[in-house]
Every structure is written in structure tokens, then in C-alpha cells.
Coordinates of C-alpha atoms in Angstrom, one line a residue:
X1 CA 91.4 96.4 48.0
X2 CA 94.0 95.6 45.4
X3 CA 96.9 98.0 44.7
X4 CA 96.0 98.9 41.2
X5 CA 92.7 100.7 41.6
X6 CA 92.0 103.0 44.5
X7 CA 91.5 106.7 45.1
X8 CA 94.9 107.5 46.6
X9 CA 96.1 110.5 48.7
X10 CA 97.7 111.9 45.5
X11 CA 94.3 111.6 43.7
X12 CA 92.7 113.4 46.5
X13 CA 95.3 116.2 46.5
X14 CA 95.0 116.8 42.7
X15 CA 91.2 116.7 42.9
X16 CA 91.3 119.3 45.6
X17 CA 93.5 121.5 43.4
X18 CA 91.3 121.1 40.3
X19 CA 94.3 119.6 38.5
X20 CA 93.4 115.8 38.3
X21 CA 93.1 116.0 34.5
X22 CA 92.4 112.3 33.9
X23 CA 90.0 112.1 36.9
X24 CA 87.5 110.1 34.7
X25 CA 90.0 107.2 34.9
X26 CA 89.5 107.0 38.7
X27 CA 85.9 108.1 39.3
X28 CA 83.0 106.2 37.8
X29 CA 82.9 102.5 37.0
X30 CA 85.9 100.6 35.8
X31 CA 86.1 96.8 35.0
X32 CA 89.2 95.4 36.7
X33 CA 90.7 92.1 38.0
X34 CA 92.2 91.6 41.4
X35 CA 94.1 88.3 41.2
X36 CA 91.6 85.8 39.8
X37 CA 88.6 88.0 40.7
X38 CA 87.0 89.9 37.9
X39 CA 84.7 92.7 38.8
X40 CA 84.2 96.5 38.7
X41 CA 85.7 99.3 40.8
X42 CA 83.3 102.1 41.6
X43 CA 84.1 105.5 42.9
X44 CA 81.9 108.6 43.5
X45 CA 82.3 112.0 45.1
X46 CA 79.6 112.7 47.6
X47 CA 81.3 114.8 50.3
X48 CA 78.3 115.2 52.7
X49 CA 76.8 111.8 52.4
X50 CA 76.2 109.7 55.5
X51 CA 76.1 106.4 53.6
X52 CA 76.8 105.4 49.9
X53 CA 76.4 102.1 48.2
X54 CA 76.4 100.9 44.6
X55 CA 73.2 99.2 43.4
X56 CA 72.6 97.5 40.1
X57 CA 71.8 94.4 38.2
X58 CA 74.8 92.6 39.8
X59 CA 73.1 92.8 43.3
X60 CA 69.4 93.0 42.6
X61 CA 69.5 96.8 43.4
X62 CA 70.0 95.9 47.1
X63 CA 71.1 99.1 48.9
X64 CA 72.9 97.1 51.6
X65 CA 74.8 94.6 49.4
X66 CA 77.8 96.8 48.4
X67 CA 78.4 99.6 50.8
X68 CA 81.2 102.0 49.7
X69 CA 84.0 103.2 52.0
X70 CA 85.2 106.8 52.3
X71 CA 88.7 107.2 50.7
X72 CA 89.6 110.3 52.7
X73 CA 88.5 113.7 53.8
X74 CA 87.6 115.0 50.3
X75 CA 84.5 112.8 50.3
X76 CA 85.2 110.1 47.6
X77 CA 83.5 106.8 48.3
X78 CA 84.9 103.6 46.6
X79 CA 84.2 99.8 46.4
X80 CA 85.3 96.8 44.3
X81 CA 82.3 94.6 43.4
X82 CA 83.4 91.0 42.3
X83 CA 81.2 89.6 39.6
X84 CA 79.9 92.9 38.3
X85 CA 80.5 93.1 34.6
X86 CA 80.3 95.2 31.5
X87 CA 76.8 95.9 30.2
X88 CA 75.1 95.9 33.6
X89 CA 73.0 98.8 34.8
X90 CA 73.8 100.6 38.1
X91 CA 73.2 103.7 40.3
X92 CA 74.5 105.1 43.5
X93 CA 72.3 104.9 46.6
X94 CA 73.0 107.8 48.8
X95 CA 71.8 108.6 52.3
X96 CA 72.2 112.4 52.5
X97 CA 73.3 114.7 55.2
X98 CA 69.7 115.0 56.5
X99 CA 68.7 111.4 56.0
X100 CA 67.4 111.8 52.4
X101 CA 67.4 108.7 50.3
X102 CA 68.7 109.5 46.8
X103 CA 69.2 107.3 43.8
X104 CA 71.8 108.9 41.5
X105 CA 73.2 108.1 38.1
X106 CA 77.0 108.1 38.0
X107 CA 78.3 111.6 37.1
X108 CA 81.4 110.0 35.6
X109 CA 79.6 107.1 33.8
X110 CA 80.7 106.4 30.2
X111 CA 77.3 105.0 29.2
X112 CA 73.7 105.2 30.2
X113 CA 70.5 103.3 29.5
X114 CA 68.2 104.6 26.8
X115 CA 65.8 107.3 28.1
X116 CA 63.3 107.2 29.8
X117 CA 65.5 104.9 31.9
X118 CA 68.0 106.9 34.0
X119 CA 70.6 104.3 35.2
X120 CA 74.2 104.2 34.3
X121 CA 75.8 101.3 32.4
X122 CA 79.1 99.6 33.1
X123 CA 81.4 99.8 30.0
X124 CA 85.1 99.6 29.2
X125 CA 85.9 102.6 27.0
X126 CA 89.6 101.8 26.9
X127 CA 89.1 98.7 24.6
X128 CA 88.6 100.7 21.3
X129 CA 91.5 100.4 18.8
X130 CA 91.9 103.6 16.9
X131 CA 92.8 103.9 13.2
X132 CA 93.1 107.6 12.9
X133 CA 96.9 107.8 13.5
X134 CA 97.6 110.0 10.4
X135 CA 95.0 112.5 11.4
X136 CA 96.2 112.6 15.1
X137 CA 99.8 113.0 13.9
X138 CA 98.9 115.9 11.7
X139 CA 96.5 117.6 14.1
X140 CA 99.0 119.7 15.9
X141 CA 99.8 121.5 12.6
X142 CA 96.2 122.8 12.2
X143 CA 96.1 126.5 12.8
X144 CA 92.6 128.0 13.1
X145 CA 93.9 131.5 12.5
X146 CA 95.1 130.6 8.9
X147 CA 93.5 127.3 7.8
X148 CA 90.1 127.0 6.2
X149 CA 87.2 126.1 8.6
X150 CA 83.8 125.5 7.1
X151 CA 81.7 123.9 9.8
X152 CA 78.6 121.9 9.1
X153 CA 76.4 122.0 12.3
X154 CA 74.4 118.7 12.7
X155 CA 71.9 117.3 15.1
X156 CA 72.4 113.5 14.6
X157 CA 68.9 112.4 15.6
X158 CA 67.2 114.5 13.0
X159 CA 69.7 114.7 10.1
X160 CA 68.4 111.6 8.5
X161 CA 66.2 108.8 9.9
X162 CA 65.4 105.1 9.2
X163 CA 61.8 104.2 8.6
X164 CA 60.3 103.4 12.0
X165 CA 60.4 99.7 13.0
X166 CA 59.4 97.6 16.0
X167 CA 63.1 97.5 17.1
X168 CA 63.8 101.2 16.2
X169 CA 60.6 103.2 16.6
X170 CA 62.4 106.5 16.4
X171 CA 64.5 105.6 13.3
X172 CA 67.8 106.8 14.8
X173 CA 70.9 105.9 12.9
X174 CA 73.7 104.2 14.9
X175 CA 76.8 106.4 15.3
X176 CA 78.7 104.1 12.9
X177 CA 76.3 104.3 10.0
X178 CA 75.6 108.0 10.7
X179 CA 79.3 108.7 10.7
X180 CA 79.8 107.0 7.3
X181 CA 76.8 108.7 5.7
X182 CA 77.7 112.1 7.2
X183 CA 81.3 111.8 6.0
X184 CA 80.1 111.1 2.4
X185 CA 77.8 114.2 2.4
X186 CA 80.3 116.5 4.1
X187 CA 83.1 115.5 1.7
X188 CA 80.8 115.9 -1.3
X189 CA 79.8 119.4 -0.2
X190 CA 83.3 120.5 0.9
X191 CA 82.9 121.3 4.5
X192 CA 86.1 120.9 6.6
X193 CA 84.5 120.2 10.0
X194 CA 81.3 118.9 11.6
X195 CA 79.9 120.3 14.8
X196 CA 77.6 117.8 16.6
X197 CA 74.8 118.8 18.8
X198 CA 73.4 116.7 21.7
X199 CA 76.1 114.1 22.1
X200 CA 76.5 114.0 25.9
X201 CA 73.7 112.0 27.6
X202 CA 70.5 114.0 28.2
X203 CA 67.0 112.9 29.4
X204 CA 64.8 115.2 27.2
X205 CA 65.0 115.2 23.4
X206 CA 63.4 118.7 23.3
X207 CA 66.4 120.2 25.1
X208 CA 68.5 119.3 21.9
X209 CA 71.2 118.0 24.4
X210 CA 71.7 121.4 26.2
X211 CA 70.5 120.0 29.5
X212 CA 73.1 117.3 30.2
X213 CA 72.9 114.5 32.9
X214 CA 75.8 112.4 31.6
X215 CA 78.8 114.5 30.8
X216 CA 81.1 111.6 30.2
X217 CA 78.6 109.4 28.3
X218 CA 77.9 109.7 24.5
X219 CA 74.1 109.4 24.4
X220 CA 72.8 105.9 24.1
X221 CA 70.2 107.1 21.5
X222 CA 72.7 106.3 18.8
X223 CA 74.7 103.4 20.2
X224 CA 77.6 102.6 22.5
X225 CA 80.7 104.7 23.4
X226 CA 82.7 102.3 21.1
X227 CA 80.2 103.2 18.3
X228 CA 80.8 106.9 19.0
X229 CA 84.6 106.5 18.9
X230 CA 84.2 104.6 15.6
X231 CA 82.3 107.6 14.2
X232 CA 85.0 110.1 15.2
X233 CA 87.7 107.7 13.9
X234 CA 85.9 107.3 10.5
X235 CA 85.4 111.0 10.1
X236 CA 89.1 111.6 10.8
X237 CA 90.0 109.0 8.2
X238 CA 87.9 111.0 5.7
X239 CA 89.9 114.1 6.7
X240 CA 87.0 115.7 8.5
X241 CA 87.4 117.5 11.9
X242 CA 84.9 116.9 14.7
X243 CA 83.7 119.6 17.1
X244 CA 81.2 118.9 19.9
X245 CA 78.7 121.2 21.6
X246 CA 79.7 121.4 25.3
X247 CA 77.6 122.8 28.1
X248 CA 79.4 123.8 31.3
X249 CA 77.0 126.7 32.0
X250 CA 74.1 124.8 33.7
X251 CA 72.5 121.4 34.4
X252 CA 68.9 120.2 34.8
X253 CA 67.2 119.4 38.1
X254 CA 66.3 115.8 37.2
X255 CA 66.3 113.6 40.3
X256 CA 68.9 111.2 39.0
X257 CA 71.3 114.0 38.0
X258 CA 73.8 116.3 39.6
X259 CA 71.4 118.6 41.4
X260 CA 71.5 118.2 45.2
X261 CA 73.7 115.2 44.7
X262 CA 74.2 114.1 48.3
X263 CA 71.4 116.0 49.8
X264 CA 73.4 119.2 49.7
X265 CA 74.5 121.6 46.9
X266 CA 77.6 119.7 45.6
X267 CA 77.9 120.8 42.0
X268 CA 75.8 124.0 42.3
X269 CA 75.7 127.0 44.6
X270 CA 73.6 126.6 47.6
X271 CA 72.2 130.2 47.4
X272 CA 69.5 130.1 44.6
X273 CA 70.5 133.7 43.6
X274 CA 73.9 132.2 42.6
X275 CA 72.9 128.6 41.8
X276 CA 69.8 128.8 39.6
X277 CA 68.8 130.2 36.2
X278 CA 65.2 131.5 36.7
X279 CA 64.5 131.6 32.9
X280 CA 65.8 128.1 32.2
X281 CA 64.8 126.3 35.4
X282 CA 68.3 124.8 35.7
X283 CA 71.2 124.8 38.2
X284 CA 74.4 126.9 37.8
X285 CA 77.8 125.3 38.6
X286 CA 79.8 126.5 41.5
X287 CA 83.0 127.5 39.6
X288 CA 84.8 128.4 42.8
X289 CA 84.8 124.8 44.1
X290 CA 87.9 123.0 42.9
X291 CA 86.2 119.6 42.6
X292 CA 83.5 121.1 40.4
X293 CA 86.1 122.9 38.2
X294 CA 88.0 119.6 38.0
X295 CA 84.8 117.7 36.9
X296 CA 84.3 120.1 34.0
X297 CA 88.0 120.5 32.9
X298 CA 88.6 116.7 33.0
X299 CA 85.4 116.3 31.0
X300 CA 86.7 118.6 28.2
X301 CA 89.9 116.6 28.2
X302 CA 87.9 113.4 28.1
X303 CA 86.3 114.3 24.8
X304 CA 89.4 115.6 23.3
X305 CA 92.0 113.1 24.5
X306 CA 90.0 110.0 25.2
X307 CA 87.6 110.4 22.2
X308 CA 89.9 112.2 19.8
X309 CA 87.4 115.1 19.3
X310 CA 89.1 118.2 17.7
X311 CA 87.4 120.9 19.6
X312 CA 84.5 122.1 21.8
X313 CA 82.0 124.8 21.1
X314 CA 81.2 126.1 24.6
X315 CA 77.5 126.9 25.0
X316 CA 76.1 130.0 26.7
X317 CA 79.4 131.6 27.8
X318 CA 77.7 134.9 28.5
X319 CA 75.4 133.3 31.1
X320 CA 78.6 132.2 32.9
X321 CA 80.4 135.5 32.7
X322 CA 77.6 137.7 34.1
X323 CA 76.2 137.1 37.6
X324 CA 73.0 139.0 36.6
X325 CA 72.5 137.1 33.3
X326 CA 68.7 136.7 32.9
X327 CA 68.0 137.9 36.4
X328 CA 66.2 140.9 37.9
X329 CA 67.3 143.0 40.9
X330 CA 67.3 140.9 44.0
X331 CA 67.8 137.6 42.0
X332 CA 71.6 137.8 42.0
X333 CA 74.6 138.4 44.2
X334 CA 77.4 140.9 43.3
X335 CA 81.0 139.9 43.3
X336 CA 83.4 141.0 46.1
X337 CA 84.0 144.3 44.2
X338 CA 80.3 145.0 43.8
X339 CA 80.3 144.2 40.1
X340 CA 78.3 141.7 37.9
X341 CA 81.3 139.8 36.6
X342 CA 81.6 136.2 37.7
X343 CA 85.2 136.2 38.8
X344 CA 85.2 132.4 39.4
X345 CA 83.9 131.7 35.9
X346 CA 86.6 133.9 34.4
X347 CA 89.3 132.0 36.2
X348 CA 87.6 128.7 35.2
X349 CA 87.8 129.7 31.5
X350 CA 91.4 130.7 31.8
X351 CA 92.3 127.4 33.5
X352 CA 90.2 125.3 31.1
X353 CA 91.4 126.9 27.8
X354 CA 95.1 127.0 28.9
X355 CA 95.1 123.3 29.8
X356 CA 93.0 122.0 26.9
X357 CA 94.8 123.9 24.2
X358 CA 98.2 123.6 25.9
X359 CA 98.0 119.8 26.0
X360 CA 96.3 119.4 22.6
X361 CA 97.9 121.5 19.9
X362 CA 95.7 121.9 16.8
X363 CA 92.4 121.6 18.7
X364 CA 90.0 124.5 19.2
X365 CA 87.8 126.0 22.0
X366 CA 85.0 128.1 20.5
X367 CA 82.9 130.5 22.7
X368 CA 79.3 131.1 22.0
X369 CA 79.4 134.5 23.6
X370 CA 76.7 137.0 22.7
X371 CA 78.0 140.3 24.3
X372 CA 80.9 142.6 23.8
X373 CA 83.0 141.0 26.6
X374 CA 86.6 142.0 25.8
X375 CA 89.4 139.6 24.9
X376 CA 87.3 136.4 24.7
X377 CA 89.9 135.1 22.3
X378 CA 92.7 137.0 24.0
X379 CA 95.5 135.0 25.8
X380 CA 94.8 134.2 29.4
X381 CA 98.2 135.8 30.4
X382 CA 97.1 139.1 28.8
X383 CA 93.8 139.2 30.7
X384 CA 91.8 137.3 28.0
X385 CA 89.7 134.1 28.4
X386 CA 91.9 132.1 26.1
X387 CA 89.4 130.8 23.6
X388 CA 90.5 130.0 20.0
X389 CA 87.5 131.5 18.3
X390 CA 84.2 133.3 19.2
X391 CA 80.8 133.1 17.4
X392 CA 80.1 136.4 15.8
X393 CA 76.5 137.0 17.0
X394 CA 76.6 140.7 16.1
X395 CA 77.4 139.9 12.4
X396 CA 74.7 137.2 12.4
X397 CA 71.9 139.5 13.8
X398 CA 72.7 142.4 11.5
X399 CA 73.1 140.1 8.4
X400 CA 69.7 138.4 9.0
X401 CA 67.9 141.7 9.7
X402 CA 69.2 143.0 6.4
X403 CA 68.5 139.8 4.4
X404 CA 64.8 139.7 5.7
X405 CA 64.1 143.2 4.4
X406 CA 62.2 143.9 1.2
X407 CA 64.9 145.0 -1.3
X408 CA 63.3 148.4 -1.5
X409 CA 64.2 149.1 2.1
X410 CA 67.7 147.8 2.0
X411 CA 69.2 151.1 0.9
X412 CA 68.2 152.6 4.3
X413 CA 69.9 149.7 6.2
X414 CA 73.1 149.4 4.2
X415 CA 75.3 149.8 7.3
X416 CA 73.9 146.6 8.7
X417 CA 76.1 144.8 6.2
X418 CA 79.2 147.0 6.6
X419 CA 79.3 147.6 10.4
X420 CA 80.8 144.2 11.3
X421 CA 84.0 145.1 9.5
X422 CA 84.6 147.9 12.1
X423 CA 85.1 145.2 14.8
X424 CA 86.1 142.2 12.7
X425 CA 89.6 142.1 14.1
X426 CA 88.8 142.6 17.8
X427 CA 88.4 138.9 18.2
X428 CA 89.0 135.7 16.2
X429 CA 85.5 135.1 14.8
X430 CA 83.3 132.4 13.3
X431 CA 80.4 133.7 11.2
X432 CA 77.4 131.5 12.2
X433 CA 74.0 130.7 10.8
X434 CA 73.2 128.1 13.4
X435 CA 70.3 126.0 14.6
X436 CA 69.2 128.9 16.9
X437 CA 68.2 130.9 13.8
X438 CA 65.9 128.3 12.3
X439 CA 63.6 127.4 15.2
X440 CA 61.0 129.0 17.4
X441 CA 59.1 130.6 14.6
X442 CA 62.2 132.3 13.2
X443 CA 61.7 130.4 9.8
X444 CA 64.3 128.4 7.8
X445 CA 67.0 130.5 6.0
X446 CA 65.2 130.2 2.7
X447 CA 61.8 131.2 4.2
X448 CA 63.4 134.3 5.9
X449 CA 64.1 135.7 2.4
X450 CA 61.7 138.2 0.8
X451 CA 59.7 137.8 -2.4
X452 CA 58.4 134.9 -4.4
X453 CA 60.1 131.5 -4.2
X454 CA 62.4 132.3 -7.1
X455 CA 63.5 135.6 -5.4
X456 CA 64.1 133.8 -2.1
X457 CA 66.7 131.5 -3.8
X458 CA 68.4 134.4 -5.5
X459 CA 68.5 136.4 -2.2
X460 CA 70.0 133.4 -0.3
X461 CA 72.7 132.8 -2.9
X462 CA 73.7 136.5 -2.7
X463 CA 73.7 136.3 1.1
X464 CA 75.8 133.1 1.3
X465 CA 78.3 134.7 -1.1
X466 CA 78.6 137.8 1.1
X467 CA 79.1 135.5 4.1
X468 CA 81.8 133.5 2.3
X469 CA 83.8 136.6 1.4
X470 CA 83.5 138.3 4.8
X471 CA 86.4 137.7 7.3
X472 CA 85.7 134.9 9.8
X473 CA 85.5 131.1 9.8
X474 CA 82.1 129.7 8.6
X475 CA 79.3 127.7 10.1
X476 CA 76.1 126.6 8.5
X477 CA 73.3 124.5 10.1
X478 CA 72.2 121.3 8.3
X479 CA 69.4 121.7 5.7
X480 CA 70.2 125.4 5.0
X481 CA 72.6 124.5 2.2
X482 CA 69.8 123.0 0.1
X483 CA 67.0 125.4 1.1
X484 CA 65.0 123.6 3.8
X485 CA 61.6 125.2 3.7
X486 CA 60.2 124.2 7.1
X487 CA 61.8 125.2 10.4
X488 CA 64.0 122.6 12.0
X489 CA 62.5 120.1 14.5
X490 CA 64.4 117.5 16.4
X491 CA 61.4 115.1 15.9
X492 CA 61.8 114.6 12.1
X493 CA 64.6 114.3 9.6
X494 CA 65.5 117.0 7.1
X495 CA 63.3 117.4 4.1
X496 CA 65.7 115.6 1.7
X497 CA 62.9 115.1 -0.7
X498 CA 63.2 118.8 -1.7
X499 CA 66.4 117.8 -3.6
X500 CA 64.1 116.3 -6.3
X501 CA 63.3 119.9 -7.3
X502 CA 65.7 121.8 -9.5
X503 CA 65.9 125.0 -7.4
X504 CA 67.0 123.2 -4.3
X505 CA 69.6 121.2 -6.2
X506 CA 70.9 124.4 -7.7
X507 CA 71.2 126.0 -4.3
X508 CA 73.0 123.0 -3.0
X509 CA 75.4 123.0 -6.0
X510 CA 75.9 126.8 -5.5
X511 CA 76.9 126.3 -1.8
X512 CA 79.2 123.5 -2.9
X513 CA 80.9 125.8 -5.4
X514 CA 81.3 128.5 -2.7
X515 CA 82.9 126.0 -0.4
X516 CA 85.3 124.9 -3.1
X517 CA 86.5 128.5 -3.6
X518 CA 86.6 129.1 0.2
X519 CA 88.9 126.0 0.6
X520 CA 91.0 126.6 -2.5
X521 CA 91.9 130.3 -2.1
X522 CA 93.9 131.3 1.0
X523 CA 92.7 134.9 0.3
X524 CA 89.3 134.0 2.0
X525 CA 90.6 132.0 5.0
X526 CA 94.3 132.8 5.7
X527 CA 93.9 136.5 6.4
X528 CA 90.8 136.4 8.6
X529 CA 92.7 138.0 11.5
X530 CA 94.8 140.4 9.4
X531 CA 93.2 143.8 8.6
X532 CA 95.4 144.0 5.6
X533 CA 93.5 141.0 4.2
X534 CA 90.2 142.9 3.5
X535 CA 89.5 146.1 1.6
X536 CA 86.2 147.7 0.6
X537 CA 86.0 148.7 -3.1
X538 CA 82.7 150.4 -2.4
X539 CA 81.1 150.2 1.0
X540 CA 78.7 153.2 0.3
X541 CA 76.7 152.1 -2.7
X542 CA 73.5 152.1 -0.6
X543 CA 71.2 153.4 -3.3
X544 CA 71.9 150.4 -5.5
X545 CA 72.4 148.0 -2.5
X546 CA 75.6 146.7 -4.1
X547 CA 78.7 145.7 -2.0
X548 CA 82.1 145.3 -3.5
X549 CA 85.3 144.3 -1.7
X550 CA 88.6 142.4 -2.1
X551 CA 90.1 139.7 0.0
X552 CA 93.9 139.6 -0.3
X553 CA 96.0 136.5 -0.2
X554 CA 99.0 136.4 2.2
X555 CA 101.3 135.7 -0.9
X556 CA 99.7 138.7 -2.8
X557 CA 98.7 136.2 -5.6
X558 CA 95.2 134.9 -6.3
X559 CA 93.5 137.8 -4.6
X560 CA 89.7 137.8 -4.9
X561 CA 87.2 140.5 -5.8
X562 CA 83.6 140.1 -4.6
X563 CA 80.5 141.9 -5.9
X564 CA 77.0 141.3 -4.5
X565 CA 73.8 142.9 -5.8
X566 CA 71.0 142.8 -3.2
X567 CA 68.2 144.2 -5.4
X568 CA 66.1 142.7 -8.2
X569 CA 67.5 145.4 -10.5
X570 CA 69.9 144.4 -13.2
X571 CA 72.9 146.7 -13.9
X572 CA 74.0 145.9 -17.5
X573 CA 76.4 148.9 -17.4
X574 CA 77.9 148.1 -14.0
X575 CA 81.5 149.3 -13.5
X576 CA 83.7 148.4 -10.6
X577 CA 86.9 150.1 -9.4
X578 CA 89.8 147.8 -9.0
X579 CA 93.2 148.0 -7.1
X580 CA 95.4 147.2 -10.1
X581 CA 95.7 147.4 -13.9
X582 CA 95.4 143.6 -14.3
X583 CA 93.3 140.9 -15.7
X584 CA 90.3 139.8 -13.6
X585 CA 89.2 136.2 -14.1
X586 CA 85.6 135.4 -13.1
X587 CA 85.4 132.3 -11.0
X588 CA 81.8 132.3 -10.1
X589 CA 78.5 134.0 -10.7
X590 CA 74.9 133.6 -9.4
X591 CA 74.6 130.3 -11.3
X592 CA 77.8 128.8 -9.7
X593 CA 81.3 128.3 -11.0
X594 CA 81.9 129.8 -14.4
X595 CA 84.2 129.0 -17.3
X596 CA 86.7 131.6 -16.3
X597 CA 85.7 134.7 -18.3
X598 CA 88.5 137.3 -18.3
X599 CA 87.9 141.1 -17.9
X600 CA 90.8 143.5 -18.4
X601 CA 91.0 146.6 -16.2
X602 CA 91.4 150.0 -18.0
X603 CA 92.5 153.4 -16.9
X604 CA 89.1 154.8 -16.0
X605 CA 88.3 156.3 -12.6
X606 CA 85.5 154.5 -10.6
X607 CA 84.9 154.0 -6.9
X608 CA 87.7 156.5 -6.2
X609 CA 90.2 154.3 -7.9
X610 CA 92.1 155.0 -11.1
X611 CA 91.4 151.6 -12.7
X612 CA 88.1 149.8 -13.4
X613 CA 86.3 147.4 -15.7
X614 CA 82.7 147.1 -16.8
X615 CA 80.7 144.0 -16.2
X616 CA 77.0 143.2 -16.7
X617 CA 75.6 142.6 -13.2
X618 CA 72.2 140.7 -13.1
X619 CA 69.4 141.2 -10.7
X620 CA 70.5 139.7 -7.4
X621 CA 73.8 139.0 -9.2
X622 CA 77.0 138.0 -7.6
X623 CA 80.5 137.7 -9.0
X624 CA 83.8 136.5 -7.6
X625 CA 86.9 137.4 -9.6
X626 CA 90.5 136.3 -9.1
X627 CA 93.4 138.6 -9.9

């Protein structure tokens, strides 16, 4: 074997320490030349295999044609196959410890064939020429604690589709055209980031990409890895950040995947009480095994460093932290101290986040963590998990419970909207209205709202205004900004035809105006983690179901006052207490941005404050004032 491509003793040492951070450049399939011979170098980790060979279109899938040799005690097998070339399909043929014959896709493959096929595809991902140099140069300056983050969550396969044709029955857009159309929409609306679901290769569309078989391969549903890189590149050139959903919590049992990889539990725990999710029917990673940790950490780095992605939203973090997650007594094993904390997963997160964020300033790691686990966004050296941000599931649950209520009953549930402020600064939060809230009979955001259709629109506008003013970064799932009526389904595109109707266009325009104010005024994004940046004017107006509060700018200029009325009762004589004897310029009402009407505060006590001004507040009315 030539000098340039082999799994060396140093590679083995780093792999065994979980610190081989560019492992994907050594394992997998890599087109290379040795002298005049062009071919492909293959390497795979199968520590307990008796025999491994690579089979594919280059050798007629012959299990004896290209046997692989063991590179050392860690269990990596490698071979150079002359004549193998880019575009060809392949798998690893493995004779397991007990004589099992296994046909496995490459865990480190950068491309796969279109489902229902399960083979990996040889590709050269290093050939793409990037054009996002300005974005990448500026990326380290991004600070998620202070900068605006309005995230548009998107499932590419169902955002918009082509009409079905013989060549493209499912109507999927290619990554390139999807990226260009998405960028146009996101820029028009004013989101700062997109978060993409279901990018890593997965066999079943109905899993939405949360049951991954190809961690290093952008799904072939929408094109090649080069097409994927073009999409990221294009979004960056349009000044849009890219976040991917990432799933290190579990993996499916598909025969070609990671489960029982060499006839033994390689990636998962052998004991099913540690290695399986009974509710999900999936395998749990063995976070205590260095090579498994390395597989996942190098994968996070692959997306961020190789594919220029700006952050990862880590799925199902709670299921990793708790050994008894979703399990009954007898279905789980306690840690060495007798507790239910997964000590190995905790160490994994500290290692992962420290390395990813330490090497890539300006990127983010976001935890989807649904419990009150402490210090999720705390520093690893202080006993935290080291994430940049955490989804605020508590806020989301309380907010939706309140918004679904008939307005008559809201006065008895007023605290659902105020409670989140009591813990708003315990973590660095993202307020989320995600895909999870508009599936499985939960209704779309518009359909959750009470009343006739006209009332639903007014309720949703008031709700979105409250969300935009509340501390925390923002995330909204596709379709909810124009009032999608049906629940989301991965099988069809969004109901874009609704935008032919005035109410839906008005809602979309209203969200656009909210996003403009969110981006323009540091008061609503630069002080998310500073308790001095938020102050209730009146948190106790339960009888009228009105909330008033201020968001303060770090410079003390351009502060914002928010008022939200959550009942269909107009208050023509509404008076609001204010912090200062100043002018208050109205930027927005329930119809969108206004022509800057000015109200002057007077010396009149209201809301326990010496100053106030009167303002006619309509039914379901909202107001944002700048002072």
C-alpha cells in the first residue's frame, strides 16, 4: 500500500482516545492515486469481525475479490482497490464473530444511493470550491448571546415541491434550487437563520430524518454532497446562517446500518437495558466507548468544518442524559453511584461542545432538552454541558396551553404567560414553535387558536407579538408564518395557495414586520441573557388578560414597550404606566407597522408608576412603542 493513505499507528492511537477529529478523512471511501494507478482507498472499523471485504459495482459484488487487511489491534480494516471510481456503489461484506454474514453500508460514507436502495456511493467531497469566504471570515464575530437569531425551521422535502414527473415522481427540489428559493423567501421575511430537518441520510421518510443510517452523507433525496455544499454556500452568500438537526441519541436497527455492525454490539450497548429505547424501537449509542464518541464528535465537526454549517441543534438530549428515559423499572441499569444520570453521556457532551465551539468560534450548539437539568448552557469547566443555547420547552408548553384557551378562561391562567420569566435567565434560551407542535393531531398554529377564523388570526398575531418581545432567541416552523391550516405532513408541500387569500397574506406581512423590529432593535435581542433587559409594567392584569412589559436596550436608547390584549374586548380608555416622562412612538399595532404615532407620557399614576399615557387598545390589540 502506498504511503499517502493508510490507517497509521497515530490514527489508531487518536481513535482510541476519541480525539481523531478529522477521522472522516481516513475512514470511509476516498478516491486516490498510487503512482499511475487510480482507485479508491476503503477503511472500516469492525473490531470483532473475522473477515471483511469491500463489494461493489467495481467487482460485481464479489465477496472474495477485495479482502481487507487489519491495520492494527483497534480493529480497522483497509484496502486500496485499483479501478474503483467515483459514482460507483459499494458495501462492506463482514463475517461476524459467530460466522454471521453481514452486508453493511459504510458508516463514514459521504453519499448513498436513493432509498429504498441501501448501498453507499463513492464520492470525492474535497473537490467543491467554496465562495463564502466573506461569511466564514466574519463568522467568528457572531455572538449568540447578543446578536439577533430568528430561525426558520424547514423540512426540505415538504417545503415546496415540483409537479410529479416520470424522472422525479416525488417532486423533490435539488439542494441547489431549494437553497436559492429558500434564501429568497428567508431574506424577504427577515429570518436570520434556517434550521434544516432530515439532512443526514435516513431510510424512512416518515422518521423525518431522526433515524439516521448515514451520518456523514447528505441525503440523496435532494442531490449530491456537492449540491448540498452549494446550498450552504449560497445561503451564506445571502447572509443566512445554516443550522442542522443532529441526532446522536439513537439509531435504527436497519440491517444495513450501525446496529450489530460486525455481529456484536459495536456502536450500541450490548445489554438491551442500556442499548435500546423500548418506545422508539432504536439502539442507544455506547458513549463510554472512545471509538463511538469519536464517530459522533468527528461527525459534528464534519458538518461544521467540512460543510461550513453554522450550528447543530442536538435532538433528544434528555433521552441521553437519563438512563431511565422512557423506561420502566427493570428496563434500565443505574450508574455506579446508583443514580439515573448517564455519566458517560454527560462527559460526551462536555467533550463535544468544548471541541466544536473551541475550534469554530461563532458557531452554535443547541440542546433540545425537555427537563430542568441544570447548566445545560453552563460552561463545561463549571459543571455545565457546554451548549450555546437550549430550546425553552417549558415556555412553549405554557404559551400554547394559554393560547388554545377560550379568552373567557384566560384570566384564570394568566400565570402561564408570566411564569417563564421567573427562570428566563437560568439558561440561554431559544423560544420554539417547532414542527413537533403541528403534527400528530396537535393542529397547525392557526388551527390551535380559539374562535371563528377571523379571531384565530387575531389571536395568533397577539401570540407572535408576545413571543417576539419575550427574552430568548426565536424559532418558527415553516408554514406557521402565513397561517397554514392543515397539520404538517412530510408527504406534501406547504399550502402556499393560501397566500391568495387576504387574511393569510396579512398574517405573513405581520410576521415580516415583527421580524424587522426584532432585527432592528437591540432591545429585543441584545439583552436576552441580562435580567436588567426586561421589566414588567403590569404582569397582574389577569381580569383583562392584558400583558405590558418593556425590553431595554444595552445603550438605554430605543427601548421598547409591548402591550398585548388577549381578549376580544376593546379598551378605548386603556392607560399604561411607563418608566419615564418621555415621548412614546408607536412602531406597530395589530395591523403591522404603523406611521409612527407619538404619545406623550403625563404625570398620572398607573400600574404603580408615576407616569402614564392613554391609548385606545382594540380587541386582541397589540402595540409596540419605542422610547
